[in-house]
mmCIF file of C-alpha atoms in Angstrom:
data_model
loop_
_atom_site.group_PDB
_atom_site.id
_atom_site.type_symbol
_atom_site.label_atom_id
_atom_site.label_comp_id
_atom_site.label_asym_id
_atom_site.label_seq_id
_atom_site.Cartn_x
_atom_site.Cartn_y
_atom_site.Cartn_z
ATOM 1 C CA MET A 1 -35.314 -81.593 31.022
ATOM 2 C CA ARG A 2 -38.301 -82.016 27.864
ATOM 3 C CA ILE A 3 -38.060 -86.047 28.079
ATOM 4 C CA TYR A 4 -38.773 -85.645 31.904
ATOM 5 C CA SER A 5 -41.837 -83.512 30.998
ATOM 6 C CA VAL A 6 -43.283 -85.627 28.136
ATOM 7 C CA PHE A 7 -42.886 -88.865 30.061
ATOM 8 C CA THR A 8 -44.171 -87.072 33.113
ATOM 9 C CA LEU A 9 -46.827 -85.694 30.969
ATOM 10 C CA PHE A 10 -47.896 -89.045 29.822
ATOM 11 C CA LEU A 11 -48.042 -90.174 33.470
ATOM 12 C CA ALA A 12 -50.595 -87.278 33.795
ATOM 13 C CA PHE A 13 -52.530 -88.687 31.000
ATOM 14 C CA CYS A 14 -52.416 -92.458 31.501
ATOM 15 C CA SER A 15 -54.047 -91.690 35.121
ATOM 16 C CA PHE A 16 -56.825 -89.407 34.400
ATOM 17 C CA CYS A 17 -60.632 -90.827 34.490
ATOM 18 C CA PHE A 18 -63.014 -89.527 32.392
ATOM 19 C CA ALA A 19 -66.116 -88.945 34.223
ATOM 20 C CA LYS A 20 -68.241 -85.376 34.694
ATOM 21 C CA THR A 21 -67.636 -82.753 37.448
ATOM 22 C CA GLU A 22 -70.295 -83.007 40.141
ATOM 23 C CA ASN A 23 -72.403 -80.272 38.474
ATOM 24 C CA GLY A 24 -71.675 -82.111 34.628
ATOM 25 C CA ASP A 25 -69.136 -79.886 33.437
ATOM 26 C CA SER A 26 -66.130 -80.882 32.070
ATOM 27 C CA VAL A 27 -63.106 -80.167 33.186
ATOM 28 C CA PHE A 28 -60.634 -78.478 29.880
ATOM 29 C CA VAL A 29 -57.086 -79.317 30.642
ATOM 30 C CA SER A 30 -55.009 -77.945 27.198
ATOM 31 C CA PRO A 31 -51.223 -79.705 26.962
ATOM 32 C CA ALA A 32 -50.063 -76.039 27.580
ATOM 33 C CA LYS A 33 -51.594 -76.102 31.103
ATOM 34 C CA LEU A 34 -50.232 -79.987 31.581
ATOM 35 C CA ASP A 35 -47.267 -78.818 30.674
ATOM 36 C CA SER A 36 -47.259 -75.357 33.230
ATOM 37 C CA ILE A 37 -48.344 -77.519 35.806
ATOM 38 C CA VAL A 38 -44.920 -80.471 35.563
ATOM 39 C CA ALA A 39 -43.547 -76.828 35.051
ATOM 40 C CA GLY A 40 -44.165 -75.456 38.453
ATOM 41 C CA ARG A 41 -44.625 -78.365 40.267
ATOM 42 C CA ASN A 42 -39.980 -78.480 39.093
ATOM 43 C CA LEU A 43 -40.521 -75.170 40.397
ATOM 44 C CA VAL A 44 -41.652 -75.975 43.564
ATOM 45 C CA TYR A 45 -39.242 -78.420 44.129
ATOM 46 C CA GLN A 46 -36.116 -76.706 42.897
ATOM 47 C CA SER A 47 -37.192 -74.245 45.465
ATOM 48 C CA LEU A 48 -37.135 -76.594 48.299
ATOM 49 C CA LYS A 49 -34.450 -78.088 47.500
ATOM 50 C CA LYS A 50 -32.110 -74.742 47.486
ATOM 51 C CA GLY A 51 -33.706 -74.120 50.524
ATOM 52 C CA ASP A 52 -35.043 -71.055 48.834
ATOM 53 C CA SER A 53 -38.663 -71.034 50.668
ATOM 54 C CA ASN A 54 -39.678 -67.903 49.510
ATOM 55 C CA GLY A 55 -39.483 -69.154 45.918
ATOM 56 C CA ALA A 56 -41.314 -72.435 46.940
ATOM 57 C CA LEU A 57 -43.790 -70.394 48.180
ATOM 58 C CA ASP A 58 -44.344 -67.933 45.398
ATOM 59 C CA ALA A 59 -43.906 -71.363 43.018
ATOM 60 C CA ALA A 60 -47.026 -73.072 45.055
ATOM 61 C CA ALA A 61 -49.220 -70.681 44.950
ATOM 62 C CA SER A 62 -48.567 -70.123 41.556
ATOM 63 C CA LEU A 63 -49.101 -73.308 41.097
ATOM 64 C CA ARG A 64 -52.064 -73.390 42.512
ATOM 65 C CA ALA A 65 -53.912 -71.530 41.662
ATOM 66 C CA MET A 66 -53.548 -72.271 37.736
ATOM 67 C CA SER A 67 -55.043 -75.469 38.687
ATOM 68 C CA PRO A 68 -58.340 -76.318 36.661
ATOM 69 C CA VAL A 69 -60.275 -77.344 40.170
ATOM 70 C CA PRO A 70 -59.000 -78.159 43.787
ATOM 71 C CA GLU A 71 -55.994 -80.401 44.387
ATOM 72 C CA PHE A 72 -55.616 -80.392 40.366
ATOM 73 C CA ALA A 73 -51.621 -79.506 39.781
ATOM 74 C CA LEU A 74 -51.325 -79.337 44.171
ATOM 75 C CA ASP A 75 -53.222 -80.866 46.393
ATOM 76 C CA ASP A 76 -53.281 -80.063 50.467
ATOM 77 C CA LEU A 77 -51.254 -82.611 51.790
ATOM 78 C CA GLU A 78 -48.692 -81.766 49.896
ATOM 79 C CA LEU A 79 -49.262 -77.893 50.446
ATOM 80 C CA MET A 80 -48.739 -78.816 53.814
ATOM 81 C CA GLU A 81 -45.880 -80.176 54.298
ATOM 82 C CA ILE A 82 -44.605 -77.655 51.756
ATOM 83 C CA TYR A 83 -45.983 -75.086 54.824
ATOM 84 C CA LEU A 84 -44.003 -77.482 57.048
ATOM 85 C CA MET A 85 -40.840 -77.574 55.561
ATOM 86 C CA THR A 86 -40.610 -73.399 55.071
ATOM 87 C CA ASP A 87 -41.250 -72.811 58.779
ATOM 88 C CA GLN A 88 -44.957 -71.431 57.947
ATOM 89 C CA PHE A 89 -46.878 -73.164 60.469
ATOM 90 C CA ASP A 90 -50.081 -70.992 60.427
ATOM 91 C CA SER A 91 -50.533 -72.115 57.279
ATOM 92 C CA ALA A 92 -49.636 -75.484 57.802
ATOM 93 C CA ILE A 93 -52.031 -76.146 60.571
ATOM 94 C CA VAL A 94 -55.068 -74.235 59.060
ATOM 95 C CA MET A 95 -54.351 -76.785 56.176
ATOM 96 C CA TRP A 96 -53.633 -79.641 58.355
ATOM 97 C CA GLY A 97 -56.922 -79.198 59.698
ATOM 98 C CA ARG A 98 -58.964 -78.921 56.823
ATOM 99 C CA ILE A 99 -57.337 -82.757 55.620
ATOM 100 C CA TYR A 100 -58.079 -83.649 58.417
ATOM 101 C CA SER A 101 -61.726 -81.989 58.215
ATOM 102 C CA SER A 102 -61.911 -83.599 54.608
ATOM 103 C CA VAL A 103 -62.171 -87.208 55.095
ATOM 104 C CA LEU A 104 -64.576 -88.743 52.536
ATOM 105 C CA GLU A 105 -64.367 -85.403 50.200
ATOM 106 C CA GLU A 106 -64.324 -85.675 46.107
ATOM 107 C CA VAL A 107 -61.563 -84.565 44.754
ATOM 108 C CA ARG A 108 -59.868 -84.472 41.862
ATOM 109 C CA TYR A 109 -56.135 -85.660 41.638
ATOM 110 C CA SER A 110 -53.400 -85.209 38.690
ATOM 111 C CA TYR A 111 -51.714 -88.112 40.198
ATOM 112 C CA VAL A 112 -48.246 -86.962 38.676
ATOM 113 C CA SER A 113 -45.597 -89.160 40.339
ATOM 114 C CA ASP A 114 -42.744 -86.951 40.368
ATOM 115 C CA SER A 115 -39.811 -85.176 42.130
ATOM 116 C CA LEU A 116 -41.982 -82.906 44.709
ATOM 117 C CA LEU A 117 -44.118 -85.759 45.547
ATOM 118 C CA ALA A 118 -41.020 -87.801 46.142
ATOM 119 C CA HIS A 119 -38.973 -85.060 48.339
ATOM 120 C CA LEU A 120 -42.163 -85.055 50.108
ATOM 121 C CA ASN A 121 -43.332 -88.370 51.057
ATOM 122 C CA GLY A 122 -39.444 -88.880 51.798
ATOM 123 C CA ASN A 123 -38.852 -86.050 54.436
ATOM 124 C CA TYR A 124 -42.592 -86.907 56.235
ATOM 125 C CA ASN A 125 -42.805 -90.404 55.737
ATOM 126 C CA PHE A 126 -43.581 -90.389 59.791
ATOM 127 C CA LEU A 127 -46.713 -89.092 58.933
ATOM 128 C CA ILE A 128 -47.626 -90.195 56.026
ATOM 129 C CA ASP A 129 -46.635 -94.051 56.641
ATOM 130 C CA LYS A 130 -48.078 -96.014 59.445
ATOM 131 C CA THR A 131 -44.348 -97.439 59.316
ATOM 132 C CA PHE A 132 -43.137 -95.455 60.780
ATOM 133 C CA LYS A 133 -45.659 -93.880 63.455
ATOM 134 C CA ALA A 134 -43.306 -95.866 66.210
ATOM 135 C CA ASP A 135 -40.738 -92.638 65.529
ATOM 136 C CA SER A 136 -43.109 -90.561 68.063
ATOM 137 C CA ASN A 137 -40.165 -88.579 69.133
ATOM 138 C CA LYS A 138 -40.578 -86.902 65.810
ATOM 139 C CA VAL A 139 -44.281 -86.354 65.706
ATOM 140 C CA LYS A 140 -43.535 -84.838 69.007
ATOM 141 C CA SER A 141 -40.251 -82.709 67.616
ATOM 142 C CA LEU A 142 -42.248 -81.058 64.927
ATOM 143 C CA PHE A 143 -45.936 -80.678 67.104
ATOM 144 C CA ASP A 144 -43.498 -78.881 69.387
ATOM 145 C CA ARG A 145 -41.444 -76.345 67.116
ATOM 146 C CA ALA A 146 -44.678 -75.706 65.357
ATOM 147 C CA ILE A 147 -46.394 -74.890 68.478
ATOM 148 C CA LYS A 148 -43.770 -72.917 69.983
ATOM 149 C CA ASN A 149 -44.214 -70.792 66.985
ATOM 150 C CA ILE A 150 -47.626 -70.140 65.946
ATOM 151 C CA VAL A 151 -48.595 -66.763 66.139
ATOM 152 C CA SER A 152 -53.000 -66.430 66.137
ATOM 153 C CA ARG A 153 -53.516 -68.242 69.343
ATOM 154 C CA GLU A 154 -56.814 -70.420 67.505
ATOM 155 C CA ASN A 155 -54.417 -72.446 65.286
ATOM 156 C CA ARG A 156 -52.153 -72.796 68.324
ATOM 157 C CA ASP A 157 -55.286 -74.406 69.930
ATOM 158 C CA LEU A 158 -56.129 -75.959 66.564
ATOM 159 C CA ALA A 159 -52.574 -77.619 66.894
ATOM 160 C CA LEU A 160 -53.060 -78.558 70.347
ATOM 161 C CA ILE A 161 -56.124 -80.731 68.980
ATOM 162 C CA ILE A 162 -54.665 -81.617 65.624
ATOM 163 C CA LYS A 163 -51.856 -83.511 68.141
ATOM 164 C CA ASP A 164 -54.290 -85.595 69.777
ATOM 165 C CA VAL A 165 -55.753 -87.313 66.566
ATOM 166 C CA GLU A 166 -52.741 -87.578 64.798
ATOM 167 C CA LEU A 167 -52.397 -91.330 66.153
ATOM 168 C CA GLU A 168 -56.321 -92.036 65.054
ATOM 169 C CA TYR A 169 -55.668 -90.549 62.251
ATOM 170 C CA SER A 170 -53.272 -91.553 58.591
ATOM 171 C CA LEU A 171 -51.781 -89.176 56.578
ATOM 172 C CA ASN A 172 -51.166 -90.889 53.817
ATOM 173 C CA SER A 173 -49.760 -90.394 50.744
ATOM 174 C CA LYS A 174 -52.463 -89.425 47.819
ATOM 175 C CA PHE A 175 -51.345 -92.840 46.425
ATOM 176 C CA SER A 176 -52.688 -94.816 49.144
ATOM 177 C CA ALA A 177 -55.013 -92.413 50.750
ATOM 178 C CA THR A 178 -57.292 -91.709 47.971
ATOM 179 C CA HIS A 179 -59.268 -94.654 45.217
ATOM 180 C CA SER A 180 -61.208 -94.030 42.833
ATOM 181 C CA TYR A 181 -64.924 -94.965 41.577
ATOM 182 C CA GLY A 182 -67.173 -94.552 38.862
ATOM 183 C CA CYS A 183 -66.152 -94.571 35.068
ATOM 184 C CA ASN A 184 -62.948 -94.880 33.236
ATOM 185 C CA ARG A 185 -61.504 -95.303 30.369
ATOM 186 C CA ASP A 186 -63.380 -98.191 29.222
ATOM 187 C CA ASP A 187 -66.920 -96.701 30.384
ATOM 188 C CA ASP A 188 -69.165 -94.938 28.026
ATOM 189 C CA CYS A 189 -68.764 -91.492 30.059
ATOM 190 C CA GLY A 190 -69.357 -88.956 26.734
ATOM 191 C CA LYS A 191 -66.955 -88.392 23.775
ATOM 192 C CA VAL A 192 -64.658 -86.208 24.767
ATOM 193 C CA ASP A 193 -61.259 -84.914 23.163
ATOM 194 C CA ALA A 194 -58.129 -86.894 24.960
ATOM 195 C CA TYR A 195 -56.067 -84.239 23.993
ATOM 196 C CA THR A 196 -58.255 -80.726 24.035
ATOM 197 C CA ASN A 197 -60.735 -81.774 26.800
ATOM 198 C CA LEU A 198 -59.369 -83.617 29.725
ATOM 199 C CA LYS A 199 -61.679 -84.266 32.443
ATOM 200 C CA SER A 200 -59.758 -85.235 35.486
ATOM 201 C CA GLY A 201 -60.685 -88.761 37.794
ATOM 202 C CA MET A 202 -62.728 -87.942 40.721
ATOM 203 C CA TYR A 203 -61.630 -89.376 44.215
ATOM 204 C CA VAL A 204 -62.696 -89.887 47.135
ATOM 205 C CA ARG A 205 -60.694 -88.815 49.695
ATOM 206 C CA VAL A 206 -59.458 -91.323 53.167
ATOM 207 C CA VAL A 207 -57.394 -89.839 55.938
ATOM 208 C CA GLY A 208 -57.387 -92.439 58.157
ATOM 209 C CA GLY A 209 -59.712 -94.411 60.165
ATOM 210 C CA TYR A 210 -60.286 -93.630 64.325
ATOM 211 C CA LEU A 211 -57.745 -96.532 66.096
ATOM 212 C CA GLU A 212 -58.300 -96.468 69.704
ATOM 213 C CA CYS A 213 -54.486 -95.795 71.505
ATOM 214 C CA ASN A 214 -54.008 -94.696 75.271
ATOM 215 C CA LEU A 215 -57.310 -93.819 75.884
ATOM 216 C CA ASP A 216 -58.263 -93.132 79.960
ATOM 217 C CA THR A 217 -61.360 -91.465 80.857
ATOM 218 C CA THR A 218 -59.023 -88.603 82.262
ATOM 219 C CA ARG A 219 -57.101 -87.970 79.006
ATOM 220 C CA LEU A 220 -60.868 -88.281 77.259
ATOM 221 C CA ASP A 221 -62.307 -85.723 80.083
ATOM 222 C CA SER A 222 -58.781 -83.442 79.501
ATOM 223 C CA VAL A 223 -60.229 -83.799 75.318
ATOM 224 C CA ILE A 224 -63.780 -83.403 75.346
ATOM 225 C CA LEU A 225 -63.395 -79.649 77.706
ATOM 226 C CA GLN A 226 -60.431 -79.130 75.265
ATOM 227 C CA LEU A 227 -62.700 -79.500 72.585
ATOM 228 C CA LYS A 228 -65.362 -78.064 74.071
ATOM 229 C CA LYS A 229 -63.164 -75.145 75.218
ATOM 230 C CA PHE A 230 -62.070 -74.029 70.972
ATOM 231 C CA LYS A 231 -65.750 -74.537 70.455
ATOM 232 C CA SER A 232 -66.696 -71.864 72.914
ATOM 233 C CA ASP A 233 -63.688 -69.713 72.175
ATOM 234 C CA TYR A 234 -64.157 -69.206 68.188
ATOM 235 C CA PRO A 235 -67.776 -70.376 67.113
ATOM 236 C CA GLU A 236 -66.873 -68.656 63.620
ATOM 237 C CA SER A 237 -64.535 -71.156 62.699
ATOM 238 C CA GLU A 238 -64.349 -73.308 60.122
ATOM 239 C CA PHE A 239 -63.618 -76.113 61.759
ATOM 240 C CA ILE A 240 -66.919 -75.904 64.185
ATOM 241 C CA PRO A 241 -68.166 -78.890 61.812
ATOM 242 C CA TRP A 242 -64.858 -81.006 62.199
ATOM 243 C CA ILE A 243 -64.763 -79.722 66.500
ATOM 244 C CA GLN A 244 -67.965 -81.273 67.107
ATOM 245 C CA LYS A 245 -68.292 -84.774 65.024
ATOM 246 C CA LEU A 246 -64.417 -85.083 67.235
ATOM 247 C CA LEU A 247 -66.322 -83.958 70.667
ATOM 248 C CA GLU A 248 -68.969 -86.213 69.933
ATOM 249 C CA TRP A 249 -66.438 -88.564 68.631
ATOM 250 C CA ARG A 250 -64.915 -88.858 72.107
ATOM 251 C CA ILE A 251 -68.196 -88.372 74.036
ATOM 252 C CA SER A 252 -68.996 -91.736 72.071
ATOM 253 C CA GLN A 253 -65.167 -93.358 73.182
ATOM 254 C CA ARG A 254 -65.177 -92.140 76.732
ATOM 255 C CA LYS A 255 -68.437 -94.494 77.663
ATOM 256 C CA SER A 256 -67.067 -97.037 75.275
ATOM 257 C CA ILE A 257 -64.164 -97.203 77.735
ATOM 258 C CA VAL A 258 -66.738 -96.875 81.088
ATOM 259 C CA HIS A 259 -68.521 -99.752 79.997
ATOM 260 C CA ARG A 260 -65.701 -102.230 78.905
ATOM 261 C CA SER A 261 -64.325 -101.239 83.368
ATOM 262 C CA ASN A 262 -68.104 -101.499 84.087
ATOM 263 C CA TYR A 263 -69.496 -104.130 81.825
ATOM 264 C CA TYR A 264 -70.540 -106.713 84.792
ATOM 265 C CA SER A 265 -72.914 -104.413 86.123
ATOM 266 C CA GLU A 266 -75.417 -104.898 83.542
ATOM 267 C CA ARG A 267 -74.679 -108.362 84.435
ATOM 268 C CA LEU A 268 -76.126 -108.183 87.584
ATOM 269 C CA TYR A 269 -78.687 -110.821 89.026
ATOM 270 C CA THR A 270 -78.357 -112.399 85.456
ATOM 271 C CA GLY A 271 -77.178 -115.503 87.118
ATOM 272 C CA GLY A 272 -74.982 -118.348 86.734
ATOM 273 C CA ILE A 273 -73.608 -122.060 88.123
ATOM 274 C CA GLY A 274 -69.531 -122.518 90.158
ATOM 275 C CA ILE A 275 -68.252 -124.952 92.230
ATOM 276 C CA GLU A 276 -67.194 -123.897 95.473
ATOM 277 C CA VAL A 277 -64.950 -125.522 98.628
ATOM 278 C CA TRP A 278 -66.030 -124.598 101.914
ATOM 279 C CA GLY A 279 -64.112 -125.355 105.514
ATOM 280 C CA SER A 280 -64.679 -125.325 109.408
ATOM 281 C CA VAL A 281 -63.253 -126.498 111.980
ATOM 282 C CA ARG A 282 -64.086 -130.323 111.731
ATOM 283 C CA SER A 283 -66.121 -129.899 108.753
ATOM 284 C CA ILE A 284 -66.044 -130.026 104.727
ATOM 285 C CA LEU A 285 -68.890 -129.281 102.391
ATOM 286 C CA VAL A 286 -68.953 -129.012 98.438
ATOM 287 C CA GLY A 287 -71.475 -127.329 96.814
ATOM 288 C CA VAL A 288 -72.990 -126.418 93.718
ATOM 289 C CA PRO A 289 -74.838 -123.421 94.000
ATOM 290 C CA ILE A 290 -77.779 -121.742 90.880
ATOM 291 C CA GLN A 291 -78.449 -119.063 90.362
ATOM 292 C CA PHE A 292 -81.860 -117.263 88.546
ATOM 293 C CA GLY A 293 -82.338 -113.601 88.773
ATOM 294 C CA ARG A 294 -81.871 -112.567 92.681
ATOM 295 C CA VAL A 295 -82.521 -116.000 94.029
ATOM 296 C CA VAL A 296 -79.892 -118.779 94.264
ATOM 297 C CA PHE A 297 -79.827 -122.441 94.998
ATOM 298 C CA ASP A 298 -77.170 -124.051 96.518
ATOM 299 C CA PHE A 299 -76.362 -127.622 97.311
ATOM 300 C CA LEU A 300 -73.802 -128.546 99.734
ATOM 301 C CA LEU A 301 -72.552 -132.158 100.160
ATOM 302 C CA GLY A 302 -70.426 -132.996 102.989
ATOM 303 C CA GLY A 303 -69.781 -133.539 106.597
ATOM 304 C CA ILE A 304 -70.578 -130.571 109.405
ATOM 305 C CA TYR A 305 -69.589 -131.337 112.794
ATOM 306 C CA HIS A 306 -72.561 -132.396 115.317
ATOM 307 C CA TYR A 307 -74.445 -133.349 112.410
ATOM 308 C CA GLY A 308 -72.370 -136.072 110.788
ATOM 309 C CA GLY A 309 -72.545 -136.286 106.413
ATOM 310 C CA THR A 310 -75.391 -135.023 105.018
ATOM 311 C CA PHE A 311 -76.849 -133.071 101.859
ATOM 312 C CA ILE A 312 -78.204 -129.902 102.425
ATOM 313 C CA ALA A 313 -79.757 -127.531 99.994
ATOM 314 C CA THR A 314 -80.292 -123.873 100.518
ATOM 315 C CA ALA A 315 -82.041 -121.777 98.914
ATOM 316 C CA GLY A 316 -81.683 -117.249 99.317
ATOM 317 C CA VAL A 317 -82.483 -114.204 98.166
ATOM 318 C CA ASP A 318 -79.913 -111.591 96.221
ATOM 319 C CA VAL A 319 -80.543 -108.835 98.477
ATOM 320 C CA PHE A 320 -76.809 -106.527 97.945
ATOM 321 C CA GLU A 321 -74.888 -106.995 94.503
ATOM 322 C CA THR A 322 -71.510 -104.792 93.195
ATOM 323 C CA ASP A 323 -69.257 -105.643 90.672
ATOM 324 C CA ARG A 324 -67.049 -106.889 93.467
ATOM 325 C CA PHE A 325 -69.155 -108.193 96.481
ATOM 326 C CA LYS A 326 -72.616 -110.341 97.556
ATOM 327 C CA ILE A 327 -74.922 -110.298 100.396
ATOM 328 C CA VAL A 328 -77.335 -114.110 100.303
ATOM 329 C CA PRO A 329 -79.683 -114.646 102.908
ATOM 330 C CA PHE A 330 -81.078 -118.373 102.890
ATOM 331 C CA VAL A 331 -82.560 -120.972 104.257
ATOM 332 C CA GLY A 332 -82.749 -124.419 103.969
ATOM 333 C CA GLY A 333 -81.548 -128.137 104.869
ATOM 334 C CA ILE A 334 -84.261 -131.113 105.963
ATOM 335 C CA ASP A 335 -81.901 -132.247 109.150
ATOM 336 C CA PRO A 336 -80.786 -129.895 109.864
ATOM 337 C CA LEU A 337 -82.708 -127.113 109.310
ATOM 338 C CA ILE A 338 -80.462 -123.651 108.424
ATOM 339 C CA ALA A 339 -81.465 -119.778 108.268
ATOM 340 C CA GLY A 340 -78.065 -117.931 107.946
ATOM 341 C CA VAL A 341 -76.327 -114.519 105.348
ATOM 342 C CA GLN A 342 -73.532 -116.009 102.830
ATOM 343 C CA LEU A 343 -71.407 -112.829 102.140
ATOM 344 C CA GLU A 344 -68.873 -112.849 99.138
ATOM 345 C CA TYR A 345 -66.236 -111.052 97.566
ATOM 346 C CA ARG A 346 -64.679 -111.128 94.121
ATOM 347 C CA PRO A 347 -61.174 -110.555 93.654
ATOM 348 C CA TRP A 348 -61.046 -111.881 90.049
ATOM 349 C CA ILE A 349 -63.986 -110.861 87.019
ATOM 350 C CA PHE A 350 -62.943 -112.233 83.599
ATOM 351 C CA PRO A 351 -64.549 -110.489 80.344
ATOM 352 C CA CYS A 352 -67.090 -111.678 78.526
ATOM 353 C CA ASP A 353 -66.474 -113.430 75.684
ATOM 354 C CA ALA A 354 -68.217 -113.381 72.429
ATOM 355 C CA HIS A 355 -71.061 -115.544 73.267
ATOM 356 C CA GLY A 356 -71.436 -113.972 76.604
ATOM 357 C CA LEU A 357 -69.788 -116.045 79.195
ATOM 358 C CA GLY A 358 -67.984 -114.598 82.054
ATOM 359 C CA GLU A 359 -66.118 -116.065 84.408
ATOM 360 C CA TYR A 360 -64.838 -114.898 88.721
ATOM 361 C CA VAL A 361 -63.270 -115.927 91.213
ATOM 362 C CA SER A 362 -64.873 -115.233 94.994
ATOM 363 C CA PHE A 363 -64.003 -115.767 98.586
ATOM 364 C CA LYS A 364 -66.969 -116.879 100.466
ATOM 365 C CA PHE A 365 -67.574 -116.476 104.698
ATOM 366 C CA ARG A 366 -70.992 -117.931 105.687
ATOM 367 C CA TYR A 367 -72.973 -118.638 108.543
ATOM 368 C CA MET A 368 -75.328 -120.947 109.670
ATOM 369 C CA ALA A 369 -77.807 -121.331 111.564
ATOM 370 C CA MET A 370 -78.481 -125.079 112.658
ATOM 371 C CA TYR A 371 -80.737 -126.795 114.291
ATOM 372 C CA GLY A 372 -81.323 -131.134 113.747
ATOM 373 C CA LYS A 373 -80.689 -134.356 114.879
ATOM 374 C CA VAL A 374 -77.064 -134.441 116.756
ATOM 375 C CA GLU A 375 -74.887 -137.843 118.054
ATOM 376 C CA SER A 376 -75.164 -138.468 121.620
ATOM 377 C CA LYS A 377 -73.227 -141.650 123.149
ATOM 378 C CA ASN A 378 -75.710 -141.292 126.360
ATOM 379 C CA GLU A 379 -78.535 -140.038 125.276
ATOM 380 C CA GLY A 380 -78.633 -141.212 121.890
ATOM 381 C CA LYS A 381 -79.848 -139.566 119.221
ATOM 382 C CA LYS A 382 -81.865 -135.909 119.732
ATOM 383 C CA LYS A 383 -82.153 -132.355 118.462
ATOM 384 C CA GLU A 384 -80.105 -129.484 119.254
ATOM 385 C CA PHE A 385 -78.593 -126.405 118.073
ATOM 386 C CA HIS A 386 -75.820 -124.783 116.865
ATOM 387 C CA ASN A 387 -74.448 -121.839 115.447
ATOM 388 C CA GLY A 388 -71.751 -122.793 112.172
ATOM 389 C CA PHE A 389 -69.259 -120.211 110.596
ATOM 390 C CA PHE A 390 -68.084 -120.836 107.236
ATOM 391 C CA ILE A 391 -65.080 -119.887 104.646
ATOM 392 C CA GLY A 392 -65.003 -121.180 101.150
ATOM 393 C CA ALA A 393 -63.624 -120.409 97.716
ATOM 394 C CA GLY A 394 -65.479 -120.892 94.692
ATOM 395 C CA PHE A 395 -65.561 -120.097 90.787
ATOM 396 C CA HIS A 396 -68.272 -119.863 88.226
ATOM 397 C CA LEU A 397 -69.476 -119.255 85.498
ATOM 398 C CA TRP A 398 -72.295 -115.796 84.502
#
């Protein structure tokens, strides 16, 4: 046992960064104190291993009390896991909320790697390791059991919120969840006695990031209502600042989803170019439509019954447009002269790429009132009026 303690102490010494505390004071950690911390962590581990919940909780409380700075002897994640393992769900959820609400908070870890850390991580790898995230049944089972056994209504409501964001935050072991900054042993951070005036390293807690997963407006509306209700029901809660940040983030996510779902609305009347094919009774036309804002030009080439082969140019105004429907009255032509209206329905709209270029496929109906010269066997060419009804399809870039 003594060899184990000495070895662990060595690891602790090797991992410490010589730095000043936030207020410029040194953190005094004597070898005897470090020895007590190591022994305390081992006592927590042995109690958990034997199933002695009360012993583990008492040892954890004593360990936290002897820590020279917060989280030095036993960090928040370890304590949360101890609470979960001993069915202290109210305390576990409170600690869980504190971890989530302290992203980027400066903390000092001892970085002791021991049996307690391995034991806790081994039991809760489905929470702290992203590679185990696929095991959603364990996560669901944990929350179901916790929520069922939580006594405080506030903590129960907090657990429901934590359950909602659990997929988007990562609860990582301290070795992968923190990084040091500032000075190290080679920096000139002040002269210290390595054995009597150790300064623990300062680290930044990194508790994952936001990942948009399985989000929709219906679910987000429910979550936003839940967050607002928590703020209203518990205005004095220590978690209100974090809840407010979550609320702002969920509202932002909802706006983003709505924006992506209706991305086309911002691009109405912005123009584009396409190719289209029209057909009617004994008439076929191929066209190239070009739109600038609300103005639409259409260049058609083909044959129109009564008027023979012809080239037609029309100009119209986009008087009505949604993401699916479009109405364009137009005039044009030389022989024949044309006036009419075009209706368009877009069943497929493809998202814009990184360059802002999108595509859509449309089905079209066009009515054309035509007046121009027609061939007559007995009377030669004469001008006649005819109605034209065309059905078409097109592919467009916009």
